[in-house]
Coordinates of C-alpha atoms and ligand atoms in Angstrom, one line a residue:
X1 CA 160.1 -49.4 104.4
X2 CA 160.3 -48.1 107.8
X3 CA 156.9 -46.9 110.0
X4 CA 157.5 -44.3 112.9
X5 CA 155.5 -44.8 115.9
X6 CA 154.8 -42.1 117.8
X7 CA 155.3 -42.5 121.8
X8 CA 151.7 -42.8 122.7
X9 CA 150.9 -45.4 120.6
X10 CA 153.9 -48.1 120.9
X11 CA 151.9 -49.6 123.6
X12 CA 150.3 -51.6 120.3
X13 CA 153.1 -52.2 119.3
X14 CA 155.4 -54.1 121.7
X15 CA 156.8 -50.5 122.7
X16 CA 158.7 -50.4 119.1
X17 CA 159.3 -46.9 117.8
X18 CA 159.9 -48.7 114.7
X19 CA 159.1 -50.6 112.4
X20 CA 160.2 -52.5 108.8
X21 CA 157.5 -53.8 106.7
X22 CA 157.1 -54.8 102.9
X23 CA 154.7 -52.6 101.5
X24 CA 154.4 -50.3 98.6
X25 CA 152.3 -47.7 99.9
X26 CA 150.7 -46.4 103.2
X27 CA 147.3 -49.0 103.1
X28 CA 149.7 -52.2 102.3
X29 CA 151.6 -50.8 105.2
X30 CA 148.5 -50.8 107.7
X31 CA 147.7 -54.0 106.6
X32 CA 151.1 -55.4 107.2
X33 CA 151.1 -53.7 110.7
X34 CA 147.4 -55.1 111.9
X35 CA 148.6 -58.5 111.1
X36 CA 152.2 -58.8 112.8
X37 CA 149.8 -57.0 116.1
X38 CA 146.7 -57.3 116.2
X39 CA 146.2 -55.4 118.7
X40 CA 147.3 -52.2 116.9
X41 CA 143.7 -52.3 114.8
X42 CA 141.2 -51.2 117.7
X43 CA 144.3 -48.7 118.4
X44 CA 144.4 -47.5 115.0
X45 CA 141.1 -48.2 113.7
X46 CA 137.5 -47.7 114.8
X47 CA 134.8 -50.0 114.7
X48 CA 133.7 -49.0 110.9
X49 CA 137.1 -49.6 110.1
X50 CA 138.0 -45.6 109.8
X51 CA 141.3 -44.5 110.8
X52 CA 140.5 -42.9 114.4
X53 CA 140.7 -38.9 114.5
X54 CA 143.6 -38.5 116.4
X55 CA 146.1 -40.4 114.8
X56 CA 147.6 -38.4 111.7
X57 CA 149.8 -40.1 108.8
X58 CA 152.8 -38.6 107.8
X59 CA 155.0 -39.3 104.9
X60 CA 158.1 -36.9 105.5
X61 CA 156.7 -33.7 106.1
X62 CA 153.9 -34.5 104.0
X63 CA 150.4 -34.9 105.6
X64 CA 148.8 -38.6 103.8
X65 CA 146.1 -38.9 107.1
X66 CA 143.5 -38.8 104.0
X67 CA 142.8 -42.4 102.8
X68 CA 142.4 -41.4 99.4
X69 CA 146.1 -40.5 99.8
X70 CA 147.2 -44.0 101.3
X71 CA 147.3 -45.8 97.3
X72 CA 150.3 -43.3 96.7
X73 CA 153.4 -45.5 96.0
X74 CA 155.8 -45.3 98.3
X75 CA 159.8 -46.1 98.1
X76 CA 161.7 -48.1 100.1
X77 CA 163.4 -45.1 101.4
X78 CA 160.5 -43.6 102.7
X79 CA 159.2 -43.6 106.2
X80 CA 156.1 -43.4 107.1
X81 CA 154.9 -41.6 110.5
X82 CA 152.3 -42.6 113.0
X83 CA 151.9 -39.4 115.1
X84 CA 148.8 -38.8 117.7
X85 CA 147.5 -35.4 117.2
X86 CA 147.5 -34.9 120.8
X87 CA 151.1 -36.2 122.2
X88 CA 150.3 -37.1 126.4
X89 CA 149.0 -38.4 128.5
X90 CA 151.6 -41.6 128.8
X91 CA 154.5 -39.7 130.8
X92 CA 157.0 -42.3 129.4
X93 CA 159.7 -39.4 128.6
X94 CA 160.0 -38.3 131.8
X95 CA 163.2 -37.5 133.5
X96 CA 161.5 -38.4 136.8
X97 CA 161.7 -42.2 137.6
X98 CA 158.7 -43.9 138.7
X99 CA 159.7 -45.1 142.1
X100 CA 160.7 -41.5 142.9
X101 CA 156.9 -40.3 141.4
X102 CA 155.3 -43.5 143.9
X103 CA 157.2 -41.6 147.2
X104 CA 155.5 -38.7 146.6
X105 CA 152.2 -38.1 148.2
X106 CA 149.7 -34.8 148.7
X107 CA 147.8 -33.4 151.3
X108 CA 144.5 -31.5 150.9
X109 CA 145.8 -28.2 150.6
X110 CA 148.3 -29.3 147.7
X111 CA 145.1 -30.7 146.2
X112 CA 143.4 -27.4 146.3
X113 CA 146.8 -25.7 145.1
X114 CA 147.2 -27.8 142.3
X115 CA 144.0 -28.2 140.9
X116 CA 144.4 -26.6 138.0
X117 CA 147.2 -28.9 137.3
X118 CA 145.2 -32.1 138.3
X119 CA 142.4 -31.4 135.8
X120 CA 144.7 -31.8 132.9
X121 CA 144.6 -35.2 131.1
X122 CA 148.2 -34.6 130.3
X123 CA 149.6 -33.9 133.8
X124 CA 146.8 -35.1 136.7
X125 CA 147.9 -36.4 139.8
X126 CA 150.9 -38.9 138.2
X127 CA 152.3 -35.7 136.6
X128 CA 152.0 -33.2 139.7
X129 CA 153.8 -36.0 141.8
X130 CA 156.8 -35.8 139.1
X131 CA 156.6 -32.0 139.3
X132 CA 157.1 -32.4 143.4
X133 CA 159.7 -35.3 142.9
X134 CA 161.7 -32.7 141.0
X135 CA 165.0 -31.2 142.0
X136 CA 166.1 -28.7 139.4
X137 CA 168.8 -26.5 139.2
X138 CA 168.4 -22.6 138.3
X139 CA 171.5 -20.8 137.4
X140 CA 171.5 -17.3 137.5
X141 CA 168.3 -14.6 139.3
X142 CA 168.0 -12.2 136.8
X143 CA 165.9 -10.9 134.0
X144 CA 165.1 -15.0 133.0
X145 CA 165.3 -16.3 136.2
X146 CA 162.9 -14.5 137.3
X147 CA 159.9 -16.0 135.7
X148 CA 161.6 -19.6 135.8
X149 CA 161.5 -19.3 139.2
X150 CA 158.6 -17.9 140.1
X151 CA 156.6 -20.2 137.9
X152 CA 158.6 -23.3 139.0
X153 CA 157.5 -22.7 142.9
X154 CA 153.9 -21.8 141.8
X155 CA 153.9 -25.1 139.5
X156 CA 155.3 -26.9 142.9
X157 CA 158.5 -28.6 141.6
X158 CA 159.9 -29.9 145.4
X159 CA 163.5 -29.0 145.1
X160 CA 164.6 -25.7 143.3
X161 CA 168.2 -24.6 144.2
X162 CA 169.2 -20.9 142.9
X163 CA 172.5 -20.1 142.2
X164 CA 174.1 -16.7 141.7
X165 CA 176.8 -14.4 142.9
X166 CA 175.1 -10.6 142.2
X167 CA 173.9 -8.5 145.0
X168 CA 170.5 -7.0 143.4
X169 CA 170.9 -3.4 141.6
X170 CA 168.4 -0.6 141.0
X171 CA 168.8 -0.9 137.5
X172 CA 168.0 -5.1 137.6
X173 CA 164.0 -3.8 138.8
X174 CA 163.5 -3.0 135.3
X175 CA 163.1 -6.6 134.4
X176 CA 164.2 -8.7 137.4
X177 CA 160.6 -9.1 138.7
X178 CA 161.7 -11.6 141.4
X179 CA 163.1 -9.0 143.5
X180 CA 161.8 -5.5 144.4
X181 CA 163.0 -1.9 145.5
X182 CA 163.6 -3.6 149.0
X183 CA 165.6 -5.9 147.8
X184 CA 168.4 -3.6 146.6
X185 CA 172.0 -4.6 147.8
X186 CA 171.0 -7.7 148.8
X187 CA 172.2 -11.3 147.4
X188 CA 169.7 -12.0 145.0
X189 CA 169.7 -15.3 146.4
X190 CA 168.3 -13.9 149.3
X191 CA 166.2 -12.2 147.7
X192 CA 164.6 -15.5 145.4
X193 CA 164.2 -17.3 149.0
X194 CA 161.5 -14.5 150.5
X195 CA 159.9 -14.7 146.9
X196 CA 159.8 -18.8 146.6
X197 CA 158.9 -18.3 150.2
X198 CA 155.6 -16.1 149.5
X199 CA 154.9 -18.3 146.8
X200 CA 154.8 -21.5 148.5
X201 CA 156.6 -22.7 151.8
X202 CA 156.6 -26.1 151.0
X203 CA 159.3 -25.9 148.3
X204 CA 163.1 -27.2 149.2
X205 CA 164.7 -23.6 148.5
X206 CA 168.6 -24.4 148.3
X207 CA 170.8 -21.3 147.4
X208 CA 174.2 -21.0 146.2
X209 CA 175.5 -18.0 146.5
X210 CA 178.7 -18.6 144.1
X211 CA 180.4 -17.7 141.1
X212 CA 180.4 -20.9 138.8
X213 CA 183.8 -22.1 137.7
X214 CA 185.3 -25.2 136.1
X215 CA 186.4 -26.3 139.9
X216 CA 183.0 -25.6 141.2
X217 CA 180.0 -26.4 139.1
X218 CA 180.4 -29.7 138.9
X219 CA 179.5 -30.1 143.0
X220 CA 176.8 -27.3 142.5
X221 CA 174.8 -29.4 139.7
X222 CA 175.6 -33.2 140.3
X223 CA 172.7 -35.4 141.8
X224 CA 169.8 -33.2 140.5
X225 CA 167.4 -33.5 137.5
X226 CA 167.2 -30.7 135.6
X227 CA 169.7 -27.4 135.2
X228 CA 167.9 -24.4 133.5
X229 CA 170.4 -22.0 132.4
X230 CA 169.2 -18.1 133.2
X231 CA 172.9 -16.6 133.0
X232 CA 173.6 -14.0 130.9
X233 CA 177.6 -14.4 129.8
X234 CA 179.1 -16.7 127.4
X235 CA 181.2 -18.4 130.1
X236 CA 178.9 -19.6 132.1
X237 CA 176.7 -20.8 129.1
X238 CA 179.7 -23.0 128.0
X239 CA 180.3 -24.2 131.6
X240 CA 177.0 -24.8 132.4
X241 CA 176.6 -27.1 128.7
X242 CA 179.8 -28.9 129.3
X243 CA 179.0 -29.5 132.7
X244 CA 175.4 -30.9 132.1
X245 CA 177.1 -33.3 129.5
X246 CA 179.4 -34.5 132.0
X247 CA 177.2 -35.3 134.6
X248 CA 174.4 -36.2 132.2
X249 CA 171.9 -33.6 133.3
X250 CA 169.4 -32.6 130.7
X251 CA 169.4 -28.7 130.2
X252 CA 166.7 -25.6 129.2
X253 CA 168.6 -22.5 128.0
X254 CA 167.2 -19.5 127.3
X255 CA 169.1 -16.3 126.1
X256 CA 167.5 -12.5 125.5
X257 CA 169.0 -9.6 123.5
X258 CA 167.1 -6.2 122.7
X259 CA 163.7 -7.8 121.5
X260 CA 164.9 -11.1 120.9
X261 CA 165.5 -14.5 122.6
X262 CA 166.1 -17.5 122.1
X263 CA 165.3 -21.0 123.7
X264 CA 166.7 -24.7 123.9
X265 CA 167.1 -27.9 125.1
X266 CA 169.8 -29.5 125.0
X267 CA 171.7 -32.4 126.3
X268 CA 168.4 -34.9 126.3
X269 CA 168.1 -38.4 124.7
X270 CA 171.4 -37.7 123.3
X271 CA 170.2 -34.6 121.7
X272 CA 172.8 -32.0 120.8
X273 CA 174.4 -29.3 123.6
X274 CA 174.8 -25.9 123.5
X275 CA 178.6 -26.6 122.0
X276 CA 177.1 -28.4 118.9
X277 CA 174.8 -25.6 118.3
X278 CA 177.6 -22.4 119.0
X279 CA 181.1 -23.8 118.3
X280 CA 182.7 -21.2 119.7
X281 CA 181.9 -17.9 121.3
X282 CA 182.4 -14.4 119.7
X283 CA 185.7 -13.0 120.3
X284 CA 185.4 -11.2 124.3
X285 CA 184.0 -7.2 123.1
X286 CA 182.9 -8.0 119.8
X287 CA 179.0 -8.3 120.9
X288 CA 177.6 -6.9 123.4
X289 CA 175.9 -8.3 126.4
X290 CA 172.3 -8.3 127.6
X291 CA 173.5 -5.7 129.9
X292 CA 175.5 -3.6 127.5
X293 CA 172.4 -4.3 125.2
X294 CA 169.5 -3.6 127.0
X295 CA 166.9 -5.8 126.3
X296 CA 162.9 -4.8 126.4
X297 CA 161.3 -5.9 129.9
X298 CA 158.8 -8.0 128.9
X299 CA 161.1 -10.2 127.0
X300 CA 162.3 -12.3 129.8
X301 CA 159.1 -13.2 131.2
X302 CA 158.5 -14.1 127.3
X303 CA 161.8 -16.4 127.1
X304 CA 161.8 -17.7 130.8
X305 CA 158.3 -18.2 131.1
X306 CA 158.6 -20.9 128.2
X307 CA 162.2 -22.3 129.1
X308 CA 159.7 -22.9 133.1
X309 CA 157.3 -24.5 130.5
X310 CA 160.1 -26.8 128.6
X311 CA 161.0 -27.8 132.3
X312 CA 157.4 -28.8 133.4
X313 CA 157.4 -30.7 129.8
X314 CA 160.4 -32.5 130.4
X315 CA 159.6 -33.2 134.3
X316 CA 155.7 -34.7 133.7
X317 CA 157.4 -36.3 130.2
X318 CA 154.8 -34.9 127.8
X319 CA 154.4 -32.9 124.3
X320 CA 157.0 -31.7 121.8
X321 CA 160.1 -29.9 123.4
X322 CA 162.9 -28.1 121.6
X323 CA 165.3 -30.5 122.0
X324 CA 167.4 -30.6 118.4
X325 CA 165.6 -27.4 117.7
X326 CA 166.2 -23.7 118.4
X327 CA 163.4 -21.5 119.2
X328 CA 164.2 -17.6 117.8
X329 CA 161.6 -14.9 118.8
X330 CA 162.0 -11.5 117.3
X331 CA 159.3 -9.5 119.8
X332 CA 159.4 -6.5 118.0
X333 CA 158.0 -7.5 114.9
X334 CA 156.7 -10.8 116.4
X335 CA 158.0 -13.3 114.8
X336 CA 158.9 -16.5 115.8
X337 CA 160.7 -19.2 114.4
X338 CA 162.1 -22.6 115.3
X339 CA 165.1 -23.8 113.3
X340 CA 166.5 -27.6 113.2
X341 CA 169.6 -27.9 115.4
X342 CA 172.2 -30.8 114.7
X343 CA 174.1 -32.9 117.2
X344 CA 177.9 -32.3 115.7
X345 CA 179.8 -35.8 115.9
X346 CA 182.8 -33.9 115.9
X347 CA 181.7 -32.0 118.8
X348 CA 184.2 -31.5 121.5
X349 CA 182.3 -32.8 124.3
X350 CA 178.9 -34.5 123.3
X351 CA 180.6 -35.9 120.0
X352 CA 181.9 -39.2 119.2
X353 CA 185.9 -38.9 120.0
X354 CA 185.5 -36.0 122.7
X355 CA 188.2 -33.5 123.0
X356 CA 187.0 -32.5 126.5
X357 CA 186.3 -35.3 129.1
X358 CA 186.7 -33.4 132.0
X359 CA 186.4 -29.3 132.9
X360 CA 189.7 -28.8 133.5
X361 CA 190.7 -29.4 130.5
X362 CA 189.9 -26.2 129.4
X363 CA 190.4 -23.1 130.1
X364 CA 187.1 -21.3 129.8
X365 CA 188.2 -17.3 130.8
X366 CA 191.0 -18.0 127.7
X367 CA 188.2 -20.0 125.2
X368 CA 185.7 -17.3 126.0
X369 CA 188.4 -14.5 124.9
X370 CA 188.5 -12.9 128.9
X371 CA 192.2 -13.2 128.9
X372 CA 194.7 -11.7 127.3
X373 CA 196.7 -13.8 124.7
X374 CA 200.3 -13.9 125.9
X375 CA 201.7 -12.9 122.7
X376 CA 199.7 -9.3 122.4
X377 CA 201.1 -6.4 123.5
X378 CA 199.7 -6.2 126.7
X379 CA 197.5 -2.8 127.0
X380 CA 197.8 0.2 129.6
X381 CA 194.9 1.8 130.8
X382 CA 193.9 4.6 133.5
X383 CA 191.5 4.4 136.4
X384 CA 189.1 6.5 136.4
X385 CA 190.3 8.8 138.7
X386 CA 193.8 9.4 136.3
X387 CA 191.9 9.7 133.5
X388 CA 189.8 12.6 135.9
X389 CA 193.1 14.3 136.3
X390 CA 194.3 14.6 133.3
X391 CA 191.0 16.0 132.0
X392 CA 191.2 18.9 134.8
X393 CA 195.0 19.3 134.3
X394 CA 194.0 20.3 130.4
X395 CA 196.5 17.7 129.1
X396 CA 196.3 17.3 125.2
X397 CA 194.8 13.8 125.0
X398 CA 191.6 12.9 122.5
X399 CA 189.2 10.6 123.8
X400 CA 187.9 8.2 122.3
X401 CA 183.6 6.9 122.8
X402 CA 183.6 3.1 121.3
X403 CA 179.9 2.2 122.6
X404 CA 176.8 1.8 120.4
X405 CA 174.7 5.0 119.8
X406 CA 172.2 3.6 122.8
X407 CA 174.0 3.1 125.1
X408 CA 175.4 7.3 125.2
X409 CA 172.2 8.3 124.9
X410 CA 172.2 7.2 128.3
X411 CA 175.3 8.9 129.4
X412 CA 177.8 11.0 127.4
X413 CA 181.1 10.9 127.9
X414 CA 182.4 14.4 128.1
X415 CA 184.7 15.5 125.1
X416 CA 184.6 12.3 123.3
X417 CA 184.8 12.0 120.1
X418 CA 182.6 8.9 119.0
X419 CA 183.8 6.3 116.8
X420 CA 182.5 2.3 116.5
X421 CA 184.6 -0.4 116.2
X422 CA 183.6 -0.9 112.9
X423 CA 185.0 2.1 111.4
X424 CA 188.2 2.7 113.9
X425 CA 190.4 1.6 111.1
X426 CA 189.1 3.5 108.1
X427 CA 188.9 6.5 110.5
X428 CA 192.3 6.4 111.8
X429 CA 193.5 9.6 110.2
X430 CA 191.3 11.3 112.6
X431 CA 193.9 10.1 116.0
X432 CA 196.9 12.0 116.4
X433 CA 199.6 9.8 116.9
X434 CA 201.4 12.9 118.6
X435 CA 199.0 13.1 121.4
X436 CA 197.7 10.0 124.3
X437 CA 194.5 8.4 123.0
X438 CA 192.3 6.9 125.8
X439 CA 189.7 4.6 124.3
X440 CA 186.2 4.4 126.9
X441 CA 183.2 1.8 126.4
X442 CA 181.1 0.5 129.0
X443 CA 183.0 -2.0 130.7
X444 CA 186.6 -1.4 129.3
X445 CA 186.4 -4.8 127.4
X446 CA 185.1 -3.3 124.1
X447 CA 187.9 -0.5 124.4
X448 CA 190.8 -3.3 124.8
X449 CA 189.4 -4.7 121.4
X450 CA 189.5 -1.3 120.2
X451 CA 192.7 -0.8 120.6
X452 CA 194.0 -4.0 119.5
X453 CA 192.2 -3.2 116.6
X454 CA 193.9 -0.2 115.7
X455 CA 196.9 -1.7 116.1
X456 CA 196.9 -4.6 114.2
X457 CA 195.9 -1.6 111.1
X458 CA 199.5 -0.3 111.1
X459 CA 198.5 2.5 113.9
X460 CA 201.8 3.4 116.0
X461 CA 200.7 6.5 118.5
X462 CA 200.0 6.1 122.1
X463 CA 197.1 4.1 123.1
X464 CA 195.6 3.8 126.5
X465 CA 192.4 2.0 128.0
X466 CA 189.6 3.5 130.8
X467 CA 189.8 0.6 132.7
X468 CA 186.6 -0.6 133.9
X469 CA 185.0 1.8 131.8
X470 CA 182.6 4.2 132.0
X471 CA 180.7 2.4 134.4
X472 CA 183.5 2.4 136.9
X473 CA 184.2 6.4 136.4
X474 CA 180.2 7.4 136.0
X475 CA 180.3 9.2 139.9
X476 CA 182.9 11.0 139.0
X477 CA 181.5 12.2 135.5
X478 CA 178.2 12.8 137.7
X479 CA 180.2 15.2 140.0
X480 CA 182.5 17.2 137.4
X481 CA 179.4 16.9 134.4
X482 CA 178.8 21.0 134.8
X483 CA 182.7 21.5 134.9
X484 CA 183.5 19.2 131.5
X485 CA 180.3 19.7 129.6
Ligands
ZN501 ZN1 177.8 -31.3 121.7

């Protein structure tokens, strides 16, 4: 049967993870073990012979640490597992090379900084020169990379570059903590440098202040050590994945929605990617975003704050991390949960005869449903300020409010009559194919899929989008809302 050693203790082992041996249960196994290396009994054992406290025995998921447990016969199929109860201290998973940890050195004040870091058996002063040696990658500084920032330039990781193309927003303060009421309209790039800045002026700040595409990322991400993923679109989560796989750069993701979030890693030791885990995205309109969502502001310091802890993990090389496995917490009803994620072999690009070998050869606006298939009918819309006219003129259209019940309790749209996508089709007897229908949602994404919708059930009257949505017409609503109400 097969013996599992844990990281920490392969030292006693001539660095094997593992083992065969002939035995027919857990004790036959020990001895086996102690006499091929001798030097595994004062690792294992102490001097009365007991199995030392740290070291747990499993058997599957099975707990066997007990020695009245080890005369339990085992099967050849079995494996048994030598795990330390505390996993550290021996960085020897960690995505920062030696030599690069030996050029790093500290002055007094970093000492004083750090200290907090330095006490820790598991990080100390090897582990806080990995940290420094450390050039990682943020993409995206909004609600998540926020906290992943911050706490990555207090934790003193050397090189953080920060990429994103959005100018900051009044309504980002609400959970974007990086930046502050100051800070609206500017890059919120700029706005990460002042705060890494205030932080700690020793950091390498690098920003990008781009909009990632298949032609681009590649040049944004190569050469560093770690990319943290802190966007908030389905694009740029596949681009981000693909491109980590290609340039074989180990990955945290972290994703929030309402009151939950989730949190990987992926692409490490030949762990799975985000592809494996999420085949395919949802059809463009069918969910809704974090922004059309809303999500609860504590949340992303929740979800960020432990995809800046995964990174510090993966940097010193210590604990368990949630590569293979999907973190999923619910924070209204606080609960958490982390569910087994497979590396597919069929994957397209981490599998074993991938489809995709470079970025280009896919189209990721057309994979993520942004574009319009070529066969649909293409739809016609009005800009806001037709649709505007048309409402003063007192022209006989019906308009129709697609967004979730939230999202108008923020703003209604004057004169609407509300139906979700769900229920468009059943509901259909309620449009008059006689008179021009203008579908409205938040972005005018939702109201294309709308539409199509309708269509595809059999519907034949005039159909016509808000494009841009209500966002784009929400001054002009402001300025007539007395007039249409
Ligand atoms: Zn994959």
């Amino acid at each position: 049967m097969n013996v599992y050693i844990s990281a920490t203790l392969r030292s006693f082992f001539d660095r094997n993870a593992k083992l065969e041996v002939e035995a027919e249960n857990i004790r036959q196994a020990l001895d086996e073990l102690v006499k091929a290396y001798p030097d595994a009994k004062k690792g294992l054992f102490d001097e009365e012979g007991k199995l030392r406290g740290f070291i747990r025995i499993y058997v599957g998921s099975e707990n066997r640490t007990a020695q009245d447990r080890w005369v339990i016969p085992l099967t050849k199929k079995d494996e048994i597992l030598l795990l330390p109860a505390i996993a550290g201290g021996v960085p020897e998973g960690s995505i920062i090379s030696d030599d690069r940890r030996k050029a790093v050195s500290f002055d007094d004040k970093e000492i004083e900084r750090f200290g907090k870091h330095l006490l820790l058996r598991e990080i100390g002063v090897k582990g806080q020169k990995r940290i420094k040696a450390a050039r990682v990658v943020v993409i995206g500084a909004g609600a998540l990379g926020s906290p992943v920032i911050q706490y990555l330039a207090a934790a003193g990781v050397g090189t953080i570059k920060v990429v994103d193309f959005d100018d900051v927003s009044l309504e980002n303060l609400q959970s974007q903590v990086l930046h502050s009421s100051r800070d609206v309209n500017r890059p919120k790039v700029a706005s990460a440098r002042d705060s890494v800045r205030n932080i700690n002026r020793n950091i390498e700040f690098e920003a990008e202040n781009v909009l990632l595409e298949a032609d681009n990322i590649t040049d944004v991400i190569d050469g560093y050590d770690l990319v943290i993923d802190c966007s908030d679109n389905y694009k740029a989560r596949y681009l981000i994945s693909d491109a980590c796989v290609l340039c074989g750069i180990p990955e945290v993701f972290g994703a929030i929605y309402q009151f939950e979030g989730q949190v990987s890693v992926f692409n490490y030791n030949d762990g799975p990617c985000y592809r494996c885990a999420f085949p395919t995205p949802p059809p463009a309109g069918l969910v809704p975003t974090c922004a059309e969502g809303g999500a609860i502001s504590p949340l992303a310091g929740i979800i960020g704050s432990i995809q800046a802890n995964e990174a510090l993990k993966l940097i010193i090389g210590i604990g368990d991390h949630l590569s293979g496995k999907l973190l999923v917490i619910d924070s209204l009803y606080l609960r958490s949960q982390i569910l087994n994620l497979n590396k597919r072999e069929d994957c397209e690009i981490c599998g074993k005869h991938p489809s995709i070998t470079e970025l280009a050869d896919l189209d990721y606006d057309e994979f993520c449903g942004l574009k319009e298939a070529e066969e649909e009918t293409p739809v016609e819309g009005f800009t806001p300020d037709e649709l505007a006219k048309r409402i003063e003129n007192g022209d006989p259209i019906t308009i129709i409010d697609v967004r979730e019940p939230h999202e108008r309790a923020i703003m209604r749209f004057p004169n609407a009559i509300v139906i979700p996508i769900g229920q468009l089709a059943r509901r259909q007897k309620e449009l008059d194919p006689g008179k021009d229908t203008i579908f409205v949602c938040r972005e005018g994404k939702r109201s294309i899929l709308a539409i199509n919708t309708l269509r595809e059930a059999g519907y034949t009257g005039p159909l016509y989008n808000l494009k841009g949505g209500i966002e784009a017409m929400k001054d002009i609503i402001f300025s007539h809302e007395g007039a249409w109400l």
